[in-house]
Short mmCIF file of C-alpha atoms in Angstrom, two decimals:
data_model
loop_
_atom_site.label_atom_id
_atom_site.label_comp_id
_atom_site.label_asym_id
_atom_site.label_seq_id
_atom_site.Cartn_x
_atom_site.Cartn_y
_atom_site.Cartn_z
CA UNK G 1 3.39 -1.01 -19.19
CA UNK G 2 4.84 -1.07 -15.68
CA UNK G 3 5.68 -4.57 -14.51
CA UNK G 4 6.88 -5.51 -11.04
CA UNK G 5 7.68 -9.13 -10.25
CA UNK G 6 8.52 -10.12 -6.69
CA UNK G 7 10.39 -13.29 -5.76
CA UNK G 8 12.20 -14.84 -2.82
CA UNK G 9 9.32 -15.55 -0.48
CA UNK G 10 8.84 -18.82 1.34
CA UNK G 11 8.73 -20.58 4.69
CA UNK G 12 11.33 -19.53 7.24
CA UNK G 13 11.76 -20.27 10.93
CA UNK G 14 11.52 -17.54 13.56
CA UNK G 15 14.86 -15.77 13.85
CA UNK G 16 15.75 -16.62 10.27
CA UNK G 17 16.54 -14.44 7.28
CA UNK G 18 15.20 -14.01 3.77
CA UNK G 19 15.92 -11.69 0.85
CA UNK G 20 13.12 -10.57 -1.42
CA UNK G 21 13.71 -9.25 -4.93
CA UNK G 22 11.53 -7.19 -7.21
CA UNK G 23 12.33 -7.06 -10.92
CA UNK G 24 11.04 -3.89 -12.54
CA UNK G 25 10.35 -3.08 -16.19
CA UNK G 26 8.30 -0.73 -18.32
CA UNK G 27 9.52 2.49 -16.71
CA UNK G 28 12.76 4.26 -15.85
CA UNK G 29 13.57 2.46 -12.62
CA UNK G 30 16.47 4.74 -11.70
CA UNK G 31 14.13 7.76 -11.70
CA UNK G 32 11.57 6.25 -9.33
CA UNK G 33 11.32 5.96 -5.58
CA UNK G 34 10.33 2.41 -4.69
CA UNK G 35 8.37 0.95 -1.80
CA UNK G 36 7.74 -2.34 -0.04
CA UNK G 37 4.29 -2.91 1.45
CA UNK G 38 3.11 -6.04 3.23
CA UNK G 39 -0.29 -7.48 4.02
CA UNK G 40 -0.85 -10.08 6.70
CA UNK G 41 -3.63 -12.62 6.09
CA UNK G 42 -7.03 -10.96 6.48
CA UNK G 43 -5.52 -7.58 7.37
CA UNK G 44 -5.04 -4.25 5.68
CA UNK G 45 -1.78 -3.29 3.99
CA UNK G 46 1.16 -2.07 6.05
CA UNK G 47 3.78 0.24 4.54
CA UNK G 48 7.20 -1.29 5.28
CA UNK G 49 9.94 0.80 3.68
CA UNK G 50 10.84 3.00 0.78
CA UNK G 51 14.02 4.10 -0.95
CA UNK G 52 15.05 7.11 -2.98
CA UNK G 53 16.02 6.92 -6.65
CA UNK G 54 19.75 6.62 -6.01
CA UNK G 55 19.48 4.72 -2.74
CA UNK G 56 20.75 7.65 -0.69
CA UNK G 57 17.64 7.86 1.51
CA UNK G 58 15.42 5.19 2.96
CA UNK G 59 12.69 5.01 5.56
CA UNK G 60 11.20 2.17 7.57
CA UNK G 61 8.14 1.46 9.67
CA UNK G 62 9.15 1.24 13.32
CA UNK G 63 8.42 -2.48 13.64
CA UNK G 64 11.11 -3.47 11.12
CA UNK G 65 13.83 -0.90 11.84
CA UNK G 66 17.12 -2.62 12.55
CA UNK G 67 15.87 -5.93 11.12
CA UNK G 68 15.00 -5.14 7.49
CA UNK G 69 17.14 -3.38 4.88
CA UNK G 70 15.81 -1.97 1.63
CA UNK G 71 18.23 -1.56 -1.26
CA UNK G 72 18.27 -1.30 -5.03
CA UNK G 73 20.47 -2.03 -8.02
CA UNK G 74 19.62 0.49 -10.73
CA UNK G 75 21.85 -1.30 -13.25
CA UNK G 76 19.71 -4.42 -12.82
CA UNK G 77 16.37 -2.62 -12.37
CA UNK G 78 15.90 -4.57 -9.17
CA UNK G 79 14.65 -3.68 -5.70
CA UNK G 80 15.55 -5.77 -2.65
CA UNK G 81 14.36 -6.30 0.89
CA UNK G 82 16.77 -8.10 3.20
CA UNK G 83 14.87 -9.42 6.20
CA UNK G 84 16.51 -10.81 9.32
CA UNK G 85 15.46 -11.77 12.85
CA UNK G 86 12.11 -12.69 11.38
CA UNK G 87 9.14 -13.04 13.73
CA UNK G 88 5.76 -14.71 13.46
CA UNK G 89 4.11 -11.34 12.91
CA UNK G 90 6.23 -10.74 9.80
CA UNK G 91 4.11 -13.36 8.03
CA UNK G 92 2.48 -11.60 5.09
CA UNK G 93 2.34 -11.13 1.36
CA UNK G 94 5.09 -8.67 0.48
CA UNK G 95 4.49 -6.32 -2.44
CA UNK G 96 6.90 -4.00 -4.15
CA UNK G 97 5.44 -0.84 -5.66
CA UNK G 98 6.55 2.07 -7.78
CA UNK G 99 6.63 5.40 -5.98
CA UNK G 100 7.67 6.63 -2.58
CA UNK G 101 4.62 8.08 -0.88
CA UNK G 102 1.68 6.87 -2.97
CA UNK G 103 2.83 3.43 -4.13
CA UNK G 104 1.32 2.51 -7.48
CA UNK G 105 1.22 0.20 -9.22
CA UNK G 106 2.03 -2.84 -7.08
CA UNK G 107 3.45 -6.21 -8.08
CA UNK G 108 1.57 -9.46 -7.54
CA UNK G 109 3.31 -10.10 -4.23
CA UNK G 110 5.36 -12.88 -2.68
CA UNK G 111 4.27 -14.78 0.43
CA UNK G 112 6.56 -14.93 3.44
CA UNK G 113 5.57 -17.37 6.17
CA UNK G 114 7.45 -17.31 9.46
CA UNK G 115 6.76 -20.47 11.41
CA UNK G 116 8.54 -23.26 13.24
CA UNK U 1 2.45 7.80 14.83
CA UNK U 2 -0.64 8.85 12.91
CA UNK U 3 -3.49 6.36 13.25
CA UNK U 4 -6.09 5.93 10.54
CA UNK U 5 -9.61 4.59 10.98
CA UNK U 6 -12.34 3.83 8.46
CA UNK U 7 -16.09 3.51 8.72
CA UNK U 8 -18.06 1.48 8.19
CA UNK U 9 -16.02 -1.71 8.24
CA UNK U 10 -18.60 -3.39 6.00
CA UNK U 11 -21.18 -1.81 3.76
CA UNK U 12 -24.02 -3.60 1.95
CA UNK U 13 -25.25 -1.90 -1.19
CA UNK U 14 -26.98 -2.53 -4.51
CA UNK U 15 -25.91 -1.81 -8.06
CA UNK U 16 -26.68 1.83 -8.80
CA UNK U 17 -26.42 3.00 -5.20
CA UNK U 18 -24.21 5.86 -4.10
CA UNK U 19 -21.90 4.79 -1.29
CA UNK U 20 -19.73 6.87 0.99
CA UNK U 21 -16.74 5.60 2.96
CA UNK U 22 -15.18 7.72 5.70
CA UNK U 23 -11.52 7.83 6.67
CA UNK U 24 -10.28 9.64 9.76
CA UNK U 25 -6.71 10.43 10.80
CA UNK U 26 -5.62 10.93 14.40
CA UNK U 27 -3.97 14.21 13.45
CA UNK U 28 -3.96 16.42 10.39
CA UNK U 29 -2.49 14.94 7.25
CA UNK U 30 -3.42 18.02 5.22
CA UNK U 31 -4.43 16.59 1.82
CA UNK U 32 -1.93 13.75 1.82
CA UNK U 33 -4.43 10.93 1.61
CA UNK U 34 -4.93 8.19 -0.98
CA UNK U 35 -7.62 5.57 -1.61
CA UNK U 36 -7.08 2.05 -2.96
CA UNK U 37 -9.41 -0.71 -4.13
CA UNK U 38 -8.51 -4.36 -3.55
CA UNK U 39 -10.19 -7.45 -4.92
CA UNK U 40 -9.60 -10.94 -3.47
CA UNK U 41 -6.21 -12.38 -4.35
CA UNK U 42 -5.07 -9.19 -6.07
CA UNK U 43 -2.85 -6.27 -5.11
CA UNK U 44 -4.49 -2.98 -4.17
CA UNK U 45 -5.10 -0.55 -7.03
CA UNK U 46 -4.78 3.21 -6.61
CA UNK U 47 -8.03 5.18 -7.06
CA UNK U 48 -7.45 8.63 -5.55
CA UNK U 49 -4.39 10.57 -4.40
CA UNK U 50 -3.96 13.92 -2.71
CA UNK U 51 -7.45 13.49 -1.25
CA UNK U 52 -9.36 14.27 -4.44
CA UNK U 53 -7.20 13.64 -7.52
CA UNK U 54 -8.37 10.74 -9.66
CA UNK U 55 -5.65 8.28 -10.64
CA UNK U 56 -5.14 7.50 -14.30
CA UNK U 57 -7.73 5.16 -15.78
CA UNK U 58 -10.07 5.29 -12.79
CA UNK U 59 -13.76 5.82 -13.66
CA UNK U 60 -15.24 9.21 -12.81
CA UNK U 61 -17.87 7.62 -10.55
CA UNK U 62 -15.13 7.52 -7.92
CA UNK U 63 -14.46 10.78 -6.10
CA UNK U 64 -12.63 11.84 -2.98
CA UNK U 65 -12.90 14.82 -0.70
CA UNK U 66 -11.71 16.16 2.62
CA UNK U 67 -8.64 17.59 4.28
CA UNK U 68 -7.05 17.64 7.69
CA UNK U 69 -8.42 14.67 9.60
CA UNK U 70 -11.63 13.65 7.80
CA UNK U 71 -11.95 12.31 4.27
CA UNK U 72 -14.57 10.59 2.15
CA UNK U 73 -14.56 8.27 -0.82
CA UNK U 74 -17.78 8.39 -2.80
CA UNK U 75 -18.82 5.88 -5.45
CA UNK U 76 -21.71 7.32 -7.46
CA UNK U 77 -23.72 4.63 -9.19
CA UNK U 78 -22.16 1.44 -7.85
CA UNK U 79 -21.22 -1.06 -10.57
CA UNK U 80 -20.80 -4.85 -10.22
CA UNK U 81 -17.04 -4.43 -10.60
CA UNK U 82 -16.95 -2.13 -7.55
CA UNK U 83 -17.69 -4.79 -4.95
CA UNK U 84 -14.33 -4.94 -3.23
CA UNK U 85 -12.43 -3.73 -0.16
CA UNK U 86 -11.33 -0.11 0.00
CA UNK U 87 -8.39 1.27 1.97
CA UNK U 88 -7.29 4.79 2.71
CA UNK U 89 -3.63 5.64 3.27
CA UNK U 90 -2.11 8.75 4.77
CA UNK U 91 1.30 9.88 3.60
CA UNK U 92 1.86 13.03 5.55
CA UNK U 93 5.23 12.07 7.02
CA UNK U 94 7.88 9.47 6.45
CA UNK U 95 7.87 6.31 8.57
CA UNK U 96 4.19 6.73 9.33
CA UNK U 97 2.63 6.01 5.96
CA UNK U 98 -0.29 4.19 7.51
CA UNK U 99 -3.19 2.42 5.87
CA UNK U 100 -6.67 2.20 7.28
CA UNK U 101 -8.22 -1.15 8.27
CA UNK U 102 -10.44 -1.29 5.20
CA UNK U 103 -14.11 -1.10 4.22
CA UNK U 104 -15.64 -4.08 2.47
CA UNK U 105 -18.41 -3.20 0.02
CA UNK U 106 -20.75 -6.17 -0.32
CA UNK U 107 -23.75 -6.90 -2.48
CA UNK U 108 -27.01 -6.36 -0.60
#
């Protein structure tokens, strides 16, 4: 069974940084594109970024380009999202998901709150 | 960027009804469209991909159709477990994998 467990969320001030992690199990992580999706309170999901199996390609939504970096460690079966220059509108539950274009399944999510 | 809209935003229905949700893209996404179901406090769950392909384990009462810019999700014989919010997502091109705003299916 695929399991994805996100961690690293919390309260951070505007302009601050945070690194999210996603521990994967139950499938061959190194063979799978991976994706981060976020969902602001009361809103629909927003695709954030994805990364190829070996980390050689990655793509970002325009609003996070230059501020967020997606990466992976295939030896540790772990996906990361380094977030910097955080803004109020980055407040959301952040989910990691298996797959690059149709993310599924998703983890349970980790809440990131950007507030002073 | 490709924009995605859904209608209606809220739908009231009874158990046993057939419901149809519409998703429209601002430009053609060919058949690169998925549908997800989300229940409160849970992550979205994939129902349909490539416009009409049923995801593994999804009941056959769910079906998808369409191509280009207009798509539908049909639930035939609504069950109590189906009251939830539904999202479409286009994945026609990288960096614009946009989700729709959602359709909440409520009990009438």
